[in-house]
PDB file of C-alpha atoms in Angstrom:
ATOM      1  CA  MET A 129      58.987   6.989  -7.736  1.00  0.00           C
ATOM      2  CA  ARG A 130      61.321   9.847  -8.441  1.00  0.00           C
ATOM      3  CA  TYR A 131      58.354  12.242  -7.443  1.00  0.00           C
ATOM      4  CA  LEU A 132      57.068  10.180  -4.461  1.00  0.00           C
ATOM      5  CA  ALA A 133      61.472  10.245  -3.553  1.00  0.00           C
ATOM      6  CA  ALA A 134      61.119  14.234  -3.965  1.00  0.00           C
ATOM      7  CA  PHE A 135      58.543  14.830  -1.420  1.00  0.00           C
ATOM      8  CA  LEU A 136      59.679  12.808   0.877  1.00  0.00           C
ATOM      9  CA  ILE A 137      63.430  14.155   1.143  1.00  0.00           C
ATOM     10  CA  PHE A 138      61.309  17.960   0.751  1.00  0.00           C
ATOM     11  CA  ILE A 139      59.116  16.788   4.199  1.00  0.00           C
ATOM     12  CA  LEU A 140      61.771  15.406   6.004  1.00  0.00           C
ATOM     13  CA  THR A 141      63.921  19.066   5.181  1.00  0.00           C
ATOM     14  CA  LEU A 142      61.007  21.240   6.719  1.00  0.00           C
ATOM     15  CA  PRO A 143      61.868  23.041   9.744  1.00  0.00           C
ATOM     16  CA  ALA A 144      60.792  21.939  13.143  1.00  0.00           C
ATOM     17  CA  LEU A 145      57.456  24.389  14.374  1.00  0.00           C
ATOM     18  CA  ALA A 146      59.125  27.801  15.071  1.00  0.00           C
ATOM     19  CA  GLU A 147      56.882  27.888  17.830  1.00  0.00           C
ATOM     20  CA  GLU A 148      55.135  25.685  19.910  1.00  0.00           C
ATOM     21  CA  VAL A 149      53.766  25.466  23.552  1.00  0.00           C
ATOM     22  CA  VAL A 150      55.680  24.249  26.973  1.00  0.00           C
ATOM     23  CA  LEU A 151      52.126  24.725  29.713  1.00  0.00           C
ATOM     24  CA  GLY A 152      51.632  24.432  32.602  1.00  0.00           C
ATOM     25  CA  LEU A 153      48.931  24.036  35.336  1.00  0.00           C
ATOM     26  CA  SER A 154      47.692  25.570  38.796  1.00  0.00           C
ATOM     27  CA  LYS A 155      45.574  22.099  39.004  1.00  0.00           C
ATOM     28  CA  ASP A 156      44.649  19.040  37.066  1.00  0.00           C
ATOM     29  CA  THR A 157      41.458  17.671  39.351  1.00  0.00           C
ATOM     30  CA  VAL A 158      38.900  18.869  40.632  1.00  0.00           C
ATOM     31  CA  SER A 159      37.292  17.491  43.521  1.00  0.00           C
ATOM     32  CA  ILE A 160      33.194  17.988  43.810  1.00  0.00           C
ATOM     33  CA  ASP A 161      31.829  17.303  47.113  1.00  0.00           C
ATOM     34  CA  THR A 162      28.375  18.708  49.265  1.00  0.00           C
ATOM     35  CA  SER A 163      30.492  22.146  49.804  1.00  0.00           C
ATOM     36  CA  PHE A 164      30.906  22.753  46.035  1.00  0.00           C
ATOM     37  CA  ASP A 165      30.430  26.088  44.902  1.00  0.00           C
ATOM     38  CA  GLY A 166      32.811  26.505  42.032  1.00  0.00           C
ATOM     39  CA  SER A 167      36.499  27.285  41.190  1.00  0.00           C
ATOM     40  CA  GLU A 168      38.932  28.136  39.354  1.00  0.00           C
ATOM     41  CA  ILE A 169      41.621  27.033  37.340  1.00  0.00           C
ATOM     42  CA  LEU A 170      44.385  28.744  36.053  1.00  0.00           C
ATOM     43  CA  ILE A 171      46.622  28.244  33.248  1.00  0.00           C
ATOM     44  CA  PHE A 172      50.045  29.582  32.568  1.00  0.00           C
ATOM     45  CA  GLY A 173      52.181  28.332  29.993  1.00  0.00           C
ATOM     46  CA  ALA A 174      55.645  29.934  27.394  1.00  0.00           C
ATOM     47  CA  VAL A 175      56.459  30.174  24.069  1.00  0.00           C
ATOM     48  CA  LYS A 176      59.267  28.008  22.897  1.00  0.00           C
ATOM     49  CA  ARG A 177      60.877  29.107  19.744  1.00  0.00           C
ATOM     50  CA  GLU A 178      63.575  27.560  17.685  1.00  0.00           C
ATOM     51  CA  ALA A 179      63.731  31.287  15.932  1.00  0.00           C
ATOM     52  CA  PRO A 180      63.593  35.202  16.853  1.00  0.00           C
ATOM     53  CA  ILE A 181      60.509  36.321  17.595  1.00  0.00           C
ATOM     54  CA  PRO A 182      59.236  37.392  14.507  1.00  0.00           C
ATOM     55  CA  ALA A 183      57.660  41.412  14.683  1.00  0.00           C
ATOM     56  CA  GLU A 184      53.985  41.121  12.973  1.00  0.00           C
ATOM     57  CA  PRO A 185      51.609  39.908  13.342  1.00  0.00           C
ATOM     58  CA  ARG A 186      52.081  39.996  17.066  1.00  0.00           C
ATOM     59  CA  LEU A 187      51.589  36.686  18.314  1.00  0.00           C
ATOM     60  CA  GLN A 188      47.961  36.307  20.260  1.00  0.00           C
ATOM     61  CA  VAL A 189      47.210  32.995  22.903  1.00  0.00           C
ATOM     62  CA  ILE A 190      43.698  31.318  22.731  1.00  0.00           C
ATOM     63  CA  VAL A 191      42.356  28.732  25.739  1.00  0.00           C
ATOM     64  CA  THR A 192      39.596  26.871  25.797  1.00  0.00           C
ATOM     65  CA  VAL A 193      37.891  24.344  28.508  1.00  0.00           C
ATOM     66  CA  SER A 194      35.442  21.836  27.478  1.00  0.00           C
ATOM     67  CA  GLY A 195      34.003  19.855  29.717  1.00  0.00           C
ATOM     68  CA  PRO A 196      31.870  15.954  28.643  1.00  0.00           C
ATOM     69  CA  SER A 197      29.411  16.048  25.450  1.00  0.00           C
ATOM     70  CA  GLU A 198      26.094  15.931  25.944  1.00  0.00           C
ATOM     71  CA  GLU A 199      22.958  15.012  23.407  1.00  0.00           C
ATOM     72  CA  VAL A 200      20.613  17.909  24.462  1.00  0.00           C
ATOM     73  CA  VAL A 201      17.019  18.245  23.635  1.00  0.00           C
ATOM     74  CA  VAL A 202      15.588  22.258  22.707  1.00  0.00           C
ATOM     75  CA  ARG A 203      12.398  23.331  23.138  1.00  0.00           C
ATOM     76  CA  ARG A 204      10.236  26.040  21.863  1.00  0.00           C
ATOM     77  CA  LYS A 205       7.354  27.009  24.288  1.00  0.00           C
ATOM     78  CA  GLU A 206       4.414  28.989  22.574  1.00  0.00           C
ATOM     79  CA  LYS A 207       1.150  30.732  24.587  1.00  0.00           C
ATOM     80  CA  ARG A 208      -1.923  29.289  23.633  1.00  0.00           C
ATOM     81  CA  LEU A 209      -4.885  30.009  24.503  1.00  0.00           C
ATOM     82  CA  GLY A 210      -3.960  31.285  28.170  1.00  0.00           C
ATOM     83  CA  ILE A 211      -1.584  28.548  28.237  1.00  0.00           C
ATOM     84  CA  TRP A 212       2.599  28.083  27.269  1.00  0.00           C
ATOM     85  CA  VAL A 213       2.860  24.810  26.051  1.00  0.00           C
ATOM     86  CA  ASN A 214       5.819  23.162  24.283  1.00  0.00           C
ATOM     87  CA  THR A 215       5.370  22.624  20.337  1.00  0.00           C
ATOM     88  CA  ASP A 216       8.683  22.730  17.955  1.00  0.00           C
ATOM     89  CA  ALA A 217      11.937  20.949  19.503  1.00  0.00           C
ATOM     90  CA  VAL A 218      15.366  20.113  17.980  1.00  0.00           C
ATOM     91  CA  GLU A 219      17.529  17.551  19.378  1.00  0.00           C
ATOM     92  CA  VAL A 220      21.478  18.887  19.984  1.00  0.00           C
ATOM     93  CA  ASP A 221      23.582  16.099  18.846  1.00  0.00           C
ATOM     94  CA  ARG A 222      26.633  16.980  20.307  1.00  0.00           C
ATOM     95  CA  ALA A 223      27.224  20.024  23.159  1.00  0.00           C
ATOM     96  CA  PRO A 224      29.237  20.468  26.006  1.00  0.00           C
ATOM     97  CA  SER A 225      28.644  20.640  28.957  1.00  0.00           C
ATOM     98  CA  PHE A 226      30.474  23.189  30.003  1.00  0.00           C
ATOM     99  CA  TYR A 227      32.618  25.546  26.942  1.00  0.00           C
ATOM    100  CA  ALA A 228      34.901  28.489  28.023  1.00  0.00           C
ATOM    101  CA  VAL A 229      36.781  30.419  25.557  1.00  0.00           C
ATOM    102  CA  SER A 230      39.144  33.022  26.964  1.00  0.00           C
ATOM    103  CA  THR A 231      41.457  34.565  24.197  1.00  0.00           C
ATOM    104  CA  SER A 232      43.937  37.349  24.270  1.00  0.00           C
ATOM    105  CA  THR A 233      42.105  40.059  22.192  1.00  0.00           C
ATOM    106  CA  LEU A 234      39.155  40.011  20.584  1.00  0.00           C
ATOM    107  CA  LEU A 235      38.399  36.546  19.915  1.00  0.00           C
ATOM    108  CA  GLY A 236      38.069  38.281  15.597  1.00  0.00           C
ATOM    109  CA  LEU A 237      40.872  39.665  15.413  1.00  0.00           C
ATOM    110  CA  SER A 238      42.422  35.954  17.066  1.00  0.00           C
ATOM    111  CA  LEU A 239      41.448  32.962  14.623  1.00  0.00           C
ATOM    112  CA  THR A 240      40.531  33.556  11.417  1.00  0.00           C
ATOM    113  CA  ASP A 241      36.713  32.070  10.289  1.00  0.00           C
ATOM    114  CA  THR A 242      38.356  29.017   8.190  1.00  0.00           C
ATOM    115  CA  GLU A 243      40.278  28.568  11.220  1.00  0.00           C
ATOM    116  CA  ASP A 244      37.788  28.392  13.899  1.00  0.00           C
ATOM    117  CA  LEU A 245      35.332  26.223  11.536  1.00  0.00           C
ATOM    118  CA  ARG A 246      38.913  23.941  11.285  1.00  0.00           C
ATOM    119  CA  HIS A 247      39.660  24.043  14.775  1.00  0.00           C
ATOM    120  CA  ARG A 248      35.776  24.044  16.334  1.00  0.00           C
ATOM    121  CA  VAL A 249      36.795  27.195  18.657  1.00  0.00           C
ATOM    122  CA  SER A 250      34.180  29.799  19.357  1.00  0.00           C
ATOM    123  CA  ILE A 251      31.076  28.402  21.190  1.00  0.00           C
ATOM    124  CA  PRO A 252      28.904  28.076  17.872  1.00  0.00           C
ATOM    125  CA  ARG A 253      30.774  26.076  16.815  1.00  0.00           C
ATOM    126  CA  ALA A 254      31.384  23.358  18.943  1.00  0.00           C
ATOM    127  CA  ILE A 255      28.081  22.108  19.467  1.00  0.00           C
ATOM    128  CA  ARG A 256      26.753  20.204  16.584  1.00  0.00           C
ATOM    129  CA  SER A 257      23.607  19.897  15.543  1.00  0.00           C
ATOM    130  CA  VAL A 258      23.300  18.169  12.094  1.00  0.00           C
ATOM    131  CA  GLY A 259      19.685  18.611  11.716  1.00  0.00           C
ATOM    132  CA  ALA A 260      16.443  19.289  12.557  1.00  0.00           C
ATOM    133  CA  PRO A 261      12.961  18.451  11.292  1.00  0.00           C
ATOM    134  CA  ASP A 262      11.699  19.931   7.709  1.00  0.00           C
ATOM    135  CA  THR A 263       8.942  21.586   9.294  1.00  0.00           C
ATOM    136  CA  ILE A 264      11.212  23.995  11.424  1.00  0.00           C
ATOM    137  CA  GLU A 265      12.731  26.262   9.488  1.00  0.00           C
ATOM    138  CA  ASP A 266      14.622  28.005  11.940  1.00  0.00           C
ATOM    139  CA  ALA A 267      16.317  25.647  12.913  1.00  0.00           C
ATOM    140  CA  THR A 268      19.522  27.832  14.038  1.00  0.00           C
ATOM    141  CA  LYS A 269      17.187  29.819  16.774  1.00  0.00           C
ATOM    142  CA  PHE A 270      17.574  26.623  19.257  1.00  0.00           C
ATOM    143  CA  THR A 271      21.566  26.600  19.236  1.00  0.00           C
ATOM    144  CA  ASP A 272      21.739  30.238  19.417  1.00  0.00           C
ATOM    145  CA  ALA A 273      18.923  29.480  22.317  1.00  0.00           C
ATOM    146  CA  LEU A 274      20.502  26.660  24.392  1.00  0.00           C
ATOM    147  CA  ILE A 275      23.967  28.985  24.235  1.00  0.00           C
ATOM    148  CA  ARG A 276      21.976  31.664  25.875  1.00  0.00           C
ATOM    149  CA  ILE A 277      20.548  29.731  28.066  1.00  0.00           C
ATOM    150  CA  LYS A 278      24.800  28.580  28.998  1.00  0.00           C
ATOM    151  CA  SER A 279      25.701  31.438  29.134  1.00  0.00           C
ATOM    152  CA  LYS A 280      23.652  32.802  32.061  1.00  0.00           C
ATOM    153  CA  ALA A 281      24.134  30.050  34.201  1.00  0.00           C
ATOM    154  CA  ASN A 282      28.002  30.610  33.226  1.00  0.00           C
ATOM    155  CA  GLN A 283      28.485  27.613  31.748  1.00  0.00           C
ATOM    156  CA  TYR A 284      29.203  28.332  28.315  1.00  0.00           C
ATOM    157  CA  GLN A 285      31.822  31.846  29.114  1.00  0.00           C
ATOM    158  CA  LEU A 286      33.504  34.172  25.900  1.00  0.00           C
ATOM    159  CA  ASN A 287      36.771  36.019  28.047  1.00  0.00           C
ATOM    160  CA  GLU A 288      38.009  37.891  25.628  1.00  0.00           C
ATOM    161  CA  GLY A 289      41.397  40.111  26.265  1.00  0.00           C
ATOM    162  CA  THR A 290      41.447  37.688  29.341  1.00  0.00           C
ATOM    163  CA  ILE A 291      45.137  36.327  29.143  1.00  0.00           C
ATOM    164  CA  SER A 292      48.201  38.187  29.635  1.00  0.00           C
ATOM    165  CA  ILE A 293      50.805  37.854  27.597  1.00  0.00           C
ATOM    166  CA  ASP A 294      54.572  39.184  29.265  1.00  0.00           C
ATOM    167  CA  GLU A 295      57.620  40.136  26.379  1.00  0.00           C
ATOM    168  CA  GLN A 296      55.150  37.361  23.240  1.00  0.00           C
ATOM    169  CA  THR A 297      56.535  34.467  25.702  1.00  0.00           C
ATOM    170  CA  LEU A 298      54.840  34.119  29.020  1.00  0.00           C
ATOM    171  CA  PHE A 299      50.927  34.063  28.907  1.00  0.00           C
ATOM    172  CA  ARG A 300      48.464  32.945  31.807  1.00  0.00           C
ATOM    173  CA  THR A 301      44.893  33.309  32.512  1.00  0.00           C
ATOM    174  CA  ALA A 302      42.055  31.642  34.852  1.00  0.00           C
ATOM    175  CA  ILE A 303      39.480  30.184  33.948  1.00  0.00           C
ATOM    176  CA  LYS A 304      36.081  30.063  36.867  1.00  0.00           C
ATOM    177  CA  LEU A 305      34.092  26.493  36.539  1.00  0.00           C
ATOM    178  CA  PRO A 306      30.473  27.106  38.392  1.00  0.00           C
ATOM    179  CA  ALA A 307      29.492  24.664  40.826  1.00  0.00           C
ATOM    180  CA  ALA A 308      27.021  22.982  38.001  1.00  0.00           C
ATOM    181  CA  LEU A 309      30.253  20.983  36.417  1.00  0.00           C
ATOM    182  CA  THR A 310      29.535  17.279  34.453  1.00  0.00           C
ATOM    183  CA  GLU A 311      31.976  14.374  36.322  1.00  0.00           C
ATOM    184  CA  GLY A 312      34.336  13.841  33.895  1.00  0.00           C
ATOM    185  CA  ASP A 313      37.591  14.646  31.964  1.00  0.00           C
ATOM    186  CA  TYR A 314      37.225  18.616  30.587  1.00  0.00           C
ATOM    187  CA  LYS A 315      39.673  18.589  27.425  1.00  0.00           C
ATOM    188  CA  THR A 316      41.776  21.611  27.276  1.00  0.00           C
ATOM    189  CA  ARG A 317      43.538  23.078  24.655  1.00  0.00           C
ATOM    190  CA  ILE A 318      46.007  26.169  23.695  1.00  0.00           C
ATOM    191  CA  PHE A 319      46.094  28.015  20.204  1.00  0.00           C
ATOM    192  CA  LEU A 320      48.860  30.349  19.459  1.00  0.00           C
ATOM    193  CA  THR A 321      48.263  32.507  16.504  1.00  0.00           C
ATOM    194  CA  ARG A 322      49.276  35.113  14.385  1.00  0.00           C
ATOM    195  CA  GLY A 323      47.398  37.433  11.086  1.00  0.00           C
ATOM    196  CA  GLY A 324      44.406  34.437  12.171  1.00  0.00           C
ATOM    197  CA  ASN A 325      45.725  31.765  11.441  1.00  0.00           C
ATOM    198  CA  VAL A 326      46.744  28.517  13.908  1.00  0.00           C
ATOM    199  CA  ILE A 327      50.515  27.808  14.567  1.00  0.00           C
ATOM    200  CA  SER A 328      50.545  25.617  17.387  1.00  0.00           C
ATOM    201  CA  LYS A 329      48.146  23.987  18.942  1.00  0.00           C
ATOM    202  CA  TYR A 330      48.724  21.862  22.996  1.00  0.00           C
ATOM    203  CA  GLU A 331      46.128  19.357  24.373  1.00  0.00           C
ATOM    204  CA  THR A 332      45.396  18.579  27.701  1.00  0.00           C
ATOM    205  CA  SER A 333      42.961  17.460  30.641  1.00  0.00           C
ATOM    206  CA  ILE A 334      41.332  18.204  33.747  1.00  0.00           C
ATOM    207  CA  TYR A 335      39.796  15.912  35.490  1.00  0.00           C
ATOM    208  CA  VAL A 336      36.313  16.482  37.512  1.00  0.00           C
ATOM    209  CA  ARG A 337      35.032  13.861  39.609  1.00  0.00           C
ATOM    210  CA  LYS A 338      32.484  13.680  42.873  1.00  0.00           C
ATOM    211  CA  VAL A 339      33.921  12.757  46.207  1.00  0.00           C
ATOM    212  CA  GLY A 340      32.328  12.094  49.756  1.00  0.00           C
ATOM    213  CA  LEU A 341      28.648  12.105  49.893  1.00  0.00           C
ATOM    214  CA  GLU A 342      28.446  13.390  46.004  1.00  0.00           C
ATOM    215  CA  ARG A 343      30.355  10.709  45.425  1.00  0.00           C
ATOM    216  CA  TRP A 344      28.044   8.120  46.904  1.00  0.00           C
ATOM    217  CA  LEU A 345      24.908   9.029  46.374  1.00  0.00           C
ATOM    218  CA  PHE A 346      26.174   9.542  41.825  1.00  0.00           C
ATOM    219  CA  LYS A 347      27.132   5.818  42.389  1.00  0.00           C
ATOM    220  CA  LEU A 348      23.767   4.792  44.470  1.00  0.00           C
ATOM    221  CA  SER A 349      21.522   6.417  41.713  1.00  0.00           C
ATOM    222  CA  ARG A 350      23.182   5.028  38.810  1.00  0.00           C
ATOM    223  CA  GLU A 351      24.112   1.478  40.455  1.00  0.00           C
ATOM    224  CA  ASN A 352      20.130   0.445  42.409  1.00  0.00           C
ATOM    225  CA  ALA A 353      18.011   3.665  41.178  1.00  0.00           C
ATOM    226  CA  LEU A 354      15.367   1.306  43.699  1.00  0.00           C
ATOM    227  CA  ILE A 355      16.838   2.041  46.617  1.00  0.00           C
ATOM    228  CA  TYR A 356      17.810   5.752  45.195  1.00  0.00           C
ATOM    229  CA  GLY A 357      14.855   6.082  45.143  1.00  0.00           C
ATOM    230  CA  LEU A 358      12.870   4.790  48.159  1.00  0.00           C
ATOM    231  CA  MET A 359      15.258   6.757  50.567  1.00  0.00           C
ATOM    232  CA  SER A 360      14.493   9.855  48.219  1.00  0.00           C
ATOM    233  CA  LEU A 361      10.535   9.422  49.126  1.00  0.00           C
ATOM    234  CA  ALA A 362      11.825   8.487  53.181  1.00  0.00           C
ATOM    235  CA  ILE A 363      14.092  11.942  52.937  1.00  0.00           C
ATOM    236  CA  ALA A 364      11.035  14.482  50.983  1.00  0.00           C
ATOM    237  CA  ILE A 365       8.484  12.073  53.487  1.00  0.00           C
ATOM    238  CA  SER A 366      10.762  13.047  56.770  1.00  0.00           C
ATOM    239  CA  ALA A 367      11.476  16.630  55.758  1.00  0.00           C
ATOM    240  CA  GLY A 368       8.115  17.248  54.949  1.00  0.00           C
ATOM    241  CA  TRP A 369       6.780  15.718  59.099  1.00  0.00           C
ATOM    242  CA  LEU A 370       9.361  17.713  60.160  1.00  0.00           C
ATOM    243  CA  ALA A 371       8.334  20.804  58.940  1.00  0.00           C
ATOM    244  CA  SER A 372       4.798  20.540  60.274  1.00  0.00           C
ATOM    245  CA  ALA A 373       5.881  20.016  63.386  1.00  0.00           C
ATOM    246  CA  VAL A 374       7.952  22.746  63.989  1.00  0.00           C
ATOM    247  CA  PHE A 375       4.456  24.813  62.367  1.00  0.00           C
ATOM    248  CA  ARG A 376       2.384  23.389  65.062  1.00  0.00           C
ATOM    249  CA  ILE A 377       4.936  24.297  67.910  1.00  0.00           C
ATOM    250  CA  PHE A 378       5.381  28.258  67.067  1.00  0.00           C
ATOM    251  CA  ARG A 379       1.484  28.051  65.977  1.00  0.00           C
ATOM    252  CA  ALA A 380       0.616  26.463  69.809  1.00  0.00           C
TER     253      ALA A 380
END
């Protein structure tokens, strides 16, 4: 009991966080309609302090924005007898539909590997792949392929050196959201680091939702799949008939 009491007294007498985040967002809701071709979120904030600014190491800021996670099956294709066919497949247990990392300097200088493992900041660490079939020896290549495909579509972003810090107090950055977004909560995290170690963390959310015709079609496909399928078939037939009619007019 004596040791427990001494420990409690030690905890209660610890000082408050020397530095913590006060955050702002240009908007916390993104609406997707038929004309949506992407958006940009401005993330800005300040560092609240209870002590003078340390001279070294310098303050660094990391911002991550993560879309809803989903299971993804990554397949490998091989050419056999002149035909490309699917061979091996690995199921990734959890992969963000969108993931962006912005930093004030190189990520490797902002965060140690230990802190990256603890907070899952980098793109590879944000993806969870528990295991692969025993027959696949190079399972990490499937995760690398997923990152490569998502990065090419601008759905995975590593934006190093894009956060501006003024007087080690005010910071700001802009993150571009692509047109192909999954509806849901986009978890936003801000990390303050010194010497590669996280000294403060702040979390908030950006809500992405479909509106108008996009929302109606999305709900119809989920709640009335048969009607949605018949309507899609009718639209396809009508479009084909219209294209054929236009072709006959110009041909005549």
